[in-house]
Amino acid sequence: MPFLRLALCRIVTRMDKNDQPLNLEQILAVAKAAAARASQIAREQRASLSVQVSFKEARNLVTTADLACEAAIIETIRASFPNHTILAEESAGSVNPESCRTGPVWVIDPIDGTTNYAHEHYQVGVSVAFAMDSVVLVAAIEAPFLGEVFTAIKGRGAFLNGRAIRVREVSGAEEALVATGFPYRRVNLKNICGRVERVLSRCRDLRRIGAATLDISWVGCGRIDAFYEEGLMPWDVAASGLVAREAGAIVAHFPYDSDSQRLSSAYSGDLFADNILIASPGCYSEIEKLLVG
């Protein structure tokens, strides 16, 4: 693949499946309502100690709250947009990635940071994105336990609780606070650890927050200066990627060094999530070089 694969940015014909113009403000209102409804469910289930945990695969948890939140988000979207495609983490196996390449698609992570959620940490995000022809146009991310809502409409800026946000200005990697995460499948551990070592040797410090939607959104509001991770999927990055872009971040992808990293290549444009790197422009190029080795 090329040395660097930049996230796709195209002009979109803003029409739905019925050839009606898209009202992005209406779509944002639905996304926020869906995220708020799911956030309330997540809070209530944890407060009532009714959360049950199971495993999708080794280390990869799913809870009853994940399933209930996803159902509530889908129901909220379907009430306004019954014909739109929905790609949601817990039911993604029933959706052909090819169907997400064109037309209107909602991309949902009902609880990002499920391990945090199950262990009663607060770094949890409910993520709802709307894309047209693989370009994300609307994003809403609610942090149920932090009282924060990140929103964005393509070309109109990014916001935290209604206040405009921007990336932090840095002059190089040595000033950058960097976040990362680790895939559930640890088959590429040697290369993962190599990247951690190189980043730590050069940057200010490294954080492992445990919810990519918040990591990426926090780049947008300046709490983090860069984020990178392998092993992510469209629902991990679709909404937060738009927030970060609209706040001035560069969204790109670092090269593969293992076939285990090829997880989302069936998706295109903003839904492609392999080896993602999101950074403030002042530190982007140096961190990209560190990741390459």
GROMACS .gro file of C-alpha atoms in nm:
model
  293
    1MET     CA    1   0.000   0.000   0.000
    2PRO     CA    2   0.113   0.361  -0.029
    3PHE     CA    3   0.343   0.499   0.242
    4LEU     CA    4   0.045   0.689   0.375
    5ARG     CA    5  -0.323   0.642   0.308
    6LEU     CA    6  -0.507   0.965   0.376
    7ALA     CA    7  -0.873   0.941   0.477
    8LEU     CA    8  -1.101   0.996   0.180
    9CYS     CA    9  -1.263   1.336   0.145
   10ARG     CA   10  -1.510   1.381  -0.141
   11ILE     CA   11  -1.792   1.604  -0.245
   12VAL     CA   12  -2.113   1.425  -0.157
   13THR     CA   13  -2.451   1.447  -0.328
   14ARG     CA   14  -2.664   1.493  -0.020
   15MET     CA   15  -2.967   1.288  -0.115
   16ASP     CA   16  -3.121   0.994   0.064
   17LYS     CA   17  -3.241   0.666  -0.090
   18ASN     CA   18  -3.563   0.836  -0.199
   19ASP     CA   19  -3.370   1.117  -0.373
   20GLN     CA   20  -3.474   1.367  -0.107
   21PRO     CA   21  -3.227   1.632   0.011
   22LEU     CA   22  -3.068   1.548   0.345
   23ASN     CA   23  -3.141   1.778   0.638
   24LEU     CA   24  -2.819   1.744   0.835
   25GLU     CA   25  -2.954   1.941   1.130
   26GLN     CA   26  -3.240   1.693   1.157
   27ILE     CA   27  -2.998   1.403   1.129
   28LEU     CA   28  -2.783   1.550   1.406
   29ALA     CA   29  -3.089   1.590   1.628
   30VAL     CA   30  -3.176   1.222   1.577
   31ALA     CA   31  -2.815   1.116   1.641
   32LYS     CA   32  -2.803   1.314   1.965
   33ALA     CA   33  -3.138   1.177   2.078
   34ALA     CA   34  -3.025   0.820   2.004
   35ALA     CA   35  -2.698   0.867   2.192
   36ALA     CA   36  -2.878   1.026   2.487
   37ARG     CA   37  -3.128   0.743   2.507
   38ALA     CA   38  -2.853   0.481   2.502
   39SER     CA   39  -2.648   0.674   2.758
   40GLN     CA   40  -2.942   0.671   2.998
   41ILE     CA   41  -2.977   0.295   2.958
   42ALA     CA   42  -2.604   0.247   3.021
   43ARG     CA   43  -2.621   0.454   3.340
   44GLU     CA   44  -2.935   0.283   3.468
   45GLN     CA   45  -2.809  -0.070   3.408
   46ARG     CA   46  -2.482  -0.003   3.585
   47ALA     CA   47  -2.649   0.176   3.875
   48SER     CA   48  -2.892  -0.114   3.925
   49LEU     CA   49  -2.610  -0.370   3.915
   50SER     CA   50  -2.802  -0.554   3.645
   51VAL     CA   51  -2.522  -0.567   3.387
   52GLN     CA   52  -2.435  -0.918   3.270
   53VAL     CA   53  -2.106  -0.984   3.092
   54SER     CA   54  -2.016  -1.242   2.828
   55PHE     CA   55  -1.740  -1.282   2.569
   56LYS     CA   56  -1.754  -1.245   2.191
   57GLU     CA   57  -1.397  -1.375   2.174
   58ALA     CA   58  -1.091  -1.378   2.399
   59ARG     CA   59  -1.074  -1.051   2.600
   60ASN     CA   60  -1.355  -0.897   2.393
   61LEU     CA   61  -1.649  -0.836   2.626
   62VAL     CA   62  -2.013  -0.773   2.546
   63THR     CA   63  -2.267  -0.677   2.810
   64THR     CA   64  -2.644  -0.672   2.831
   65ALA     CA   65  -2.610  -0.293   2.825
   66ASP     CA   66  -2.432  -0.304   2.486
   67LEU     CA   67  -2.724  -0.496   2.339
   68ALA     CA   68  -2.993  -0.281   2.501
   69CYS     CA   69  -2.820   0.042   2.398
   70GLU     CA   70  -2.779  -0.076   2.040
   71ALA     CA   71  -3.146  -0.172   2.018
   72ALA     CA   72  -3.251   0.168   2.153
   73ILE     CA   73  -3.028   0.358   1.908
   74ILE     CA   74  -3.156   0.158   1.611
   75GLU     CA   75  -3.517   0.206   1.718
   76THR     CA   76  -3.464   0.582   1.747
   77ILE     CA   77  -3.306   0.605   1.402
   78ARG     CA   78  -3.565   0.381   1.236
   79ALA     CA   79  -3.846   0.603   1.363
   80SER     CA   80  -3.718   0.886   1.141
   81PHE     CA   81  -3.521   0.704   0.871
   82PRO     CA   82  -3.667   0.356   0.820
   83ASN     CA   83  -3.491   0.293   0.487
   84HIS     CA   84  -3.137   0.385   0.583
   85THR     CA   85  -2.867   0.119   0.624
   86ILE     CA   86  -2.747   0.068   0.982
   87LEU     CA   87  -2.402  -0.069   1.069
   88ALA     CA   88  -2.386  -0.134   1.443
   89GLU     CA   89  -2.110  -0.315   1.629
   90GLU     CA   90  -2.310  -0.592   1.792
   91SER     CA   91  -2.512  -0.675   1.478
   92ALA     CA   92  -2.246  -0.595   1.218
   93GLY     CA   93  -2.211  -0.961   1.121
   94SER     CA   94  -2.547  -0.942   0.946
   95VAL     CA   95  -2.448  -0.640   0.732
   96ASN     CA   96  -2.255  -0.677   0.406
   97PRO     CA   97  -1.974  -0.417   0.400
   98GLU     CA   98  -2.049  -0.358   0.032
   99SER     CA   99  -2.390  -0.220   0.130
  100CYS     CA  100  -2.215   0.048   0.334
  101ARG     CA  101  -2.014   0.191   0.044
  102THR     CA  102  -2.299   0.392  -0.109
  103GLY     CA  103  -2.612   0.563   0.010
  104PRO     CA  104  -2.704   0.669   0.364
  105VAL     CA  105  -2.549   0.462   0.641
  106TRP     CA  106  -2.565   0.504   1.019
  107VAL     CA  107  -2.259   0.374   1.204
  108ILE     CA  108  -2.311   0.290   1.570
  109ASP     CA  109  -2.100   0.189   1.867
  110PRO     CA  110  -2.354   0.143   2.148
  111ILE     CA  111  -2.091   0.134   2.422
  112ASP     CA  112  -1.732   0.205   2.323
  113GLY     CA  113  -1.505   0.106   2.607
  114THR     CA  114  -1.707  -0.198   2.715
  115THR     CA  115  -1.421  -0.323   2.933
  116ASN     CA  116  -1.413   0.015   3.107
  117TYR     CA  117  -1.790  -0.001   3.146
  118ALA     CA  118  -1.785  -0.350   3.296
  119HIS     CA  119  -1.512  -0.246   3.540
  120GLU     CA  120  -1.699   0.071   3.645
  121HIS     CA  121  -1.459   0.317   3.486
  122TYR     CA  122  -1.598   0.642   3.347
  123GLN     CA  123  -1.419   0.650   3.010
  124VAL     CA  124  -1.709   0.520   2.800
  125GLY     CA  125  -1.860   0.660   2.481
  126VAL     CA  126  -2.187   0.611   2.292
  127SER     CA  127  -2.112   0.685   1.927
  128VAL     CA  128  -2.357   0.760   1.644
  129ALA     CA  129  -2.243   0.868   1.296
  130PHE     CA  130  -2.423   0.927   0.969
  131ALA     CA  131  -2.244   0.874   0.637
  132MET     CA  132  -2.338   0.924   0.274
  133ASP     CA  133  -2.138   0.731   0.013
  134SER     CA  134  -1.875   0.642   0.277
  135VAL     CA  135  -1.823   1.006   0.382
  136VAL     CA  136  -1.925   1.083   0.740
  137LEU     CA  137  -2.142   1.396   0.751
  138VAL     CA  138  -2.281   1.397   1.106
  139ALA     CA  139  -2.149   1.278   1.441
  140ALA     CA  140  -2.276   1.263   1.798
  141ILE     CA  141  -2.079   1.105   2.082
  142GLU     CA  142  -2.201   1.108   2.440
  143ALA     CA  143  -1.986   1.018   2.740
  144PRO     CA  144  -2.257   0.888   2.976
  145PHE     CA  145  -2.057   0.922   3.296
  146LEU     CA  146  -1.874   1.246   3.216
  147GLY     CA  147  -2.165   1.471   3.117
  148GLU     CA  148  -2.013   1.549   2.778
  149VAL     CA  149  -2.151   1.542   2.424
  150PHE     CA  150  -1.930   1.589   2.118
  151THR     CA  151  -2.102   1.682   1.792
  152ALA     CA  152  -2.005   1.774   1.438
  153ILE     CA  153  -2.150   1.835   1.095
  154LYS     CA  154  -1.906   1.816   0.805
  155GLY     CA  155  -1.785   2.164   0.711
  156ARG     CA  156  -1.943   2.331   1.014
  157GLY     CA  157  -1.695   2.268   1.294
  158ALA     CA  158  -1.687   2.048   1.603
  159PHE     CA  159  -1.844   2.112   1.941
  160LEU     CA  160  -1.831   1.993   2.302
  161ASN     CA  161  -2.154   2.060   2.489
  162GLY     CA  162  -2.233   2.325   2.229
  163ARG     CA  163  -1.898   2.503   2.255
  164ALA     CA  164  -1.668   2.510   1.951
  165ILE     CA  165  -1.347   2.309   1.996
  166ARG     CA  166  -1.008   2.302   1.825
  167VAL     CA  167  -0.699   2.084   1.844
  168ARG     CA  168  -0.417   2.203   2.066
  169GLU     CA  169  -0.135   2.377   1.882
  170VAL     CA  170   0.197   2.197   1.928
  171SER     CA  171   0.530   2.252   1.757
  172GLY     CA  172   0.657   1.895   1.755
  173ALA     CA  173   0.635   1.543   1.889
  174GLU     CA  174   0.821   1.632   2.208
  175GLU     CA  175   0.523   1.846   2.313
  176ALA     CA  176   0.264   1.583   2.225
  177LEU     CA  177   0.057   1.385   2.472
  178VAL     CA  178  -0.028   1.070   2.275
  179ALA     CA  179  -0.298   0.808   2.333
  180THR     CA  180  -0.320   0.456   2.199
  181GLY     CA  181  -0.505   0.131   2.250
  182PHE     CA  182  -0.432  -0.237   2.204
  183PRO     CA  183  -0.622  -0.496   1.996
  184TYR     CA  184  -0.788  -0.792   2.164
  185ARG     CA  185  -0.589  -1.022   1.938
  186ARG     CA  186  -0.226  -0.987   2.048
  187VAL     CA  187  -0.065  -1.165   1.752
  188ASN     CA  188   0.123  -0.850   1.648
  189LEU     CA  189   0.253  -0.776   1.995
  190LYS     CA  190   0.619  -0.729   1.898
  191ASN     CA  191   0.538  -0.450   1.652
  192ILE     CA  192   0.284  -0.295   1.890
  193CYS     CA  193   0.544  -0.277   2.165
  194GLY     CA  194   0.800  -0.138   1.922
  195ARG     CA  195   0.569   0.151   1.836
  196VAL     CA  196   0.502   0.219   2.205
  197GLU     CA  197   0.875   0.229   2.275
  198ARG     CA  198   0.944   0.471   1.989
  199VAL     CA  199   0.658   0.700   2.085
  200LEU     CA  200   0.757   0.705   2.452
  201SER     CA  201   1.118   0.780   2.363
  202ARG     CA  202   1.018   1.093   2.173
  203CYS     CA  203   0.682   1.228   2.292
  204ARG     CA  204   0.577   1.392   2.618
  205ASP     CA  205   0.390   1.088   2.746
  206LEU     CA  206   0.151   0.809   2.649
  207ARG     CA  207  -0.205   0.745   2.765
  208ARG     CA  208  -0.423   0.434   2.734
  209ILE     CA  209  -0.779   0.554   2.800
  210GLY     CA  210  -0.967   0.251   2.674
  211ALA     CA  211  -1.234   0.405   2.448
  212ALA     CA  212  -1.125   0.509   2.099
  213THR     CA  213  -1.427   0.734   2.047
  214LEU     CA  214  -1.318   0.944   2.344
  215ASP     CA  215  -0.946   0.925   2.259
  216ILE     CA  216  -1.016   1.068   1.914
  217SER     CA  217  -1.268   1.325   2.033
  218TRP     CA  218  -1.016   1.435   2.295
  219VAL     CA  219  -0.768   1.506   2.017
  220GLY     CA  220  -1.033   1.741   1.884
  221CYS     CA  221  -1.066   1.933   2.210
  222GLY     CA  222  -0.693   1.939   2.290
  223ARG     CA  223  -0.678   1.696   2.582
  224ILE     CA  224  -0.474   1.459   2.365
  225ASP     CA  225  -0.248   1.568   2.078
  226ALA     CA  226  -0.239   1.243   1.883
  227PHE     CA  227  -0.400   0.901   1.882
  228TYR     CA  228  -0.304   0.585   1.696
  229GLU     CA  229  -0.425   0.226   1.709
  230GLU     CA  230  -0.450  -0.089   1.504
  231GLY     CA  231  -0.742  -0.331   1.511
  232LEU     CA  232  -1.025  -0.079   1.501
  233MET     CA  233  -1.348  -0.097   1.302
  234PRO     CA  234  -1.576   0.165   1.141
  235TRP     CA  235  -1.793   0.211   1.451
  236ASP     CA  236  -1.482   0.297   1.655
  237VAL     CA  237  -1.378   0.590   1.437
  238ALA     CA  238  -1.665   0.714   1.220
  239ALA     CA  239  -1.819   0.972   1.453
  240SER     CA  240  -1.507   1.070   1.645
  241GLY     CA  241  -1.305   1.097   1.323
  242LEU     CA  242  -1.542   1.366   1.198
  243VAL     CA  243  -1.520   1.550   1.531
  244ALA     CA  244  -1.140   1.545   1.510
  245ARG     CA  245  -1.132   1.656   1.143
  246GLU     CA  246  -1.371   1.941   1.205
  247ALA     CA  247  -1.156   2.049   1.500
  248GLY     CA  248  -0.847   2.070   1.278
  249ALA     CA  249  -0.684   1.729   1.320
  250ILE     CA  250  -0.523   1.526   1.044
  251VAL     CA  251  -0.684   1.184   1.000
  252ALA     CA  252  -0.471   0.925   0.820
  253HIS     CA  253  -0.343   0.567   0.836
  254PHE     CA  254   0.003   0.423   0.901
  255PRO     CA  255   0.133   0.131   0.691
  256TYR     CA  256   0.060  -0.234   0.763
  257ASP     CA  257   0.334  -0.446   0.919
  258SER     CA  258   0.116  -0.754   0.975
  259ASP     CA  259  -0.178  -0.917   0.802
  260SER     CA  260  -0.352  -0.919   1.141
  261GLN     CA  261  -0.403  -0.544   1.098
  262ARG     CA  262  -0.625  -0.587   0.791
  263LEU     CA  263  -0.966  -0.580   0.954
  264SER     CA  264  -1.170  -0.303   0.791
  265SER     CA  265  -1.039  -0.303   0.433
  266ALA     CA  266  -1.383  -0.406   0.304
  267TYR     CA  267  -1.506  -0.060   0.402
  268SER     CA  268  -1.420   0.256   0.212
  269GLY     CA  269  -1.371   0.625   0.275
  270ASP     CA  270  -1.427   0.744   0.630
  271LEU     CA  271  -1.540   0.395   0.736
  272PHE     CA  272  -1.195   0.247   0.670
  273ALA     CA  273  -1.032   0.218   1.015
  274ASP     CA  274  -0.713   0.011   0.982
  275ASN     CA  275  -0.400   0.151   1.151
  276ILE     CA  276  -0.552   0.488   1.218
  277LEU     CA  277  -0.350   0.795   1.314
  278ILE     CA  278  -0.522   1.118   1.420
  279ALA     CA  279  -0.309   1.411   1.527
  280SER     CA  280  -0.273   1.784   1.564
  281PRO     CA  281  -0.092   1.915   1.253
  282GLY     CA  282   0.209   2.035   1.452
  283CYS     CA  283   0.307   1.685   1.563
  284TYR     CA  284   0.151   1.469   1.294
  285SER     CA  285   0.449   1.414   1.062
  286GLU     CA  286   0.693   1.326   1.341
  287ILE     CA  287   0.455   1.079   1.503
  288GLU     CA  288   0.378   0.921   1.167
  289LYS     CA  289   0.751   0.858   1.121
  290LEU     CA  290   0.776   0.706   1.469
  291LEU     CA  291   0.497   0.463   1.389
  292VAL     CA  292   0.662   0.358   1.065
  293GLY     CA  293   0.987   0.285   1.251
   0.00000   0.00000   0.00000
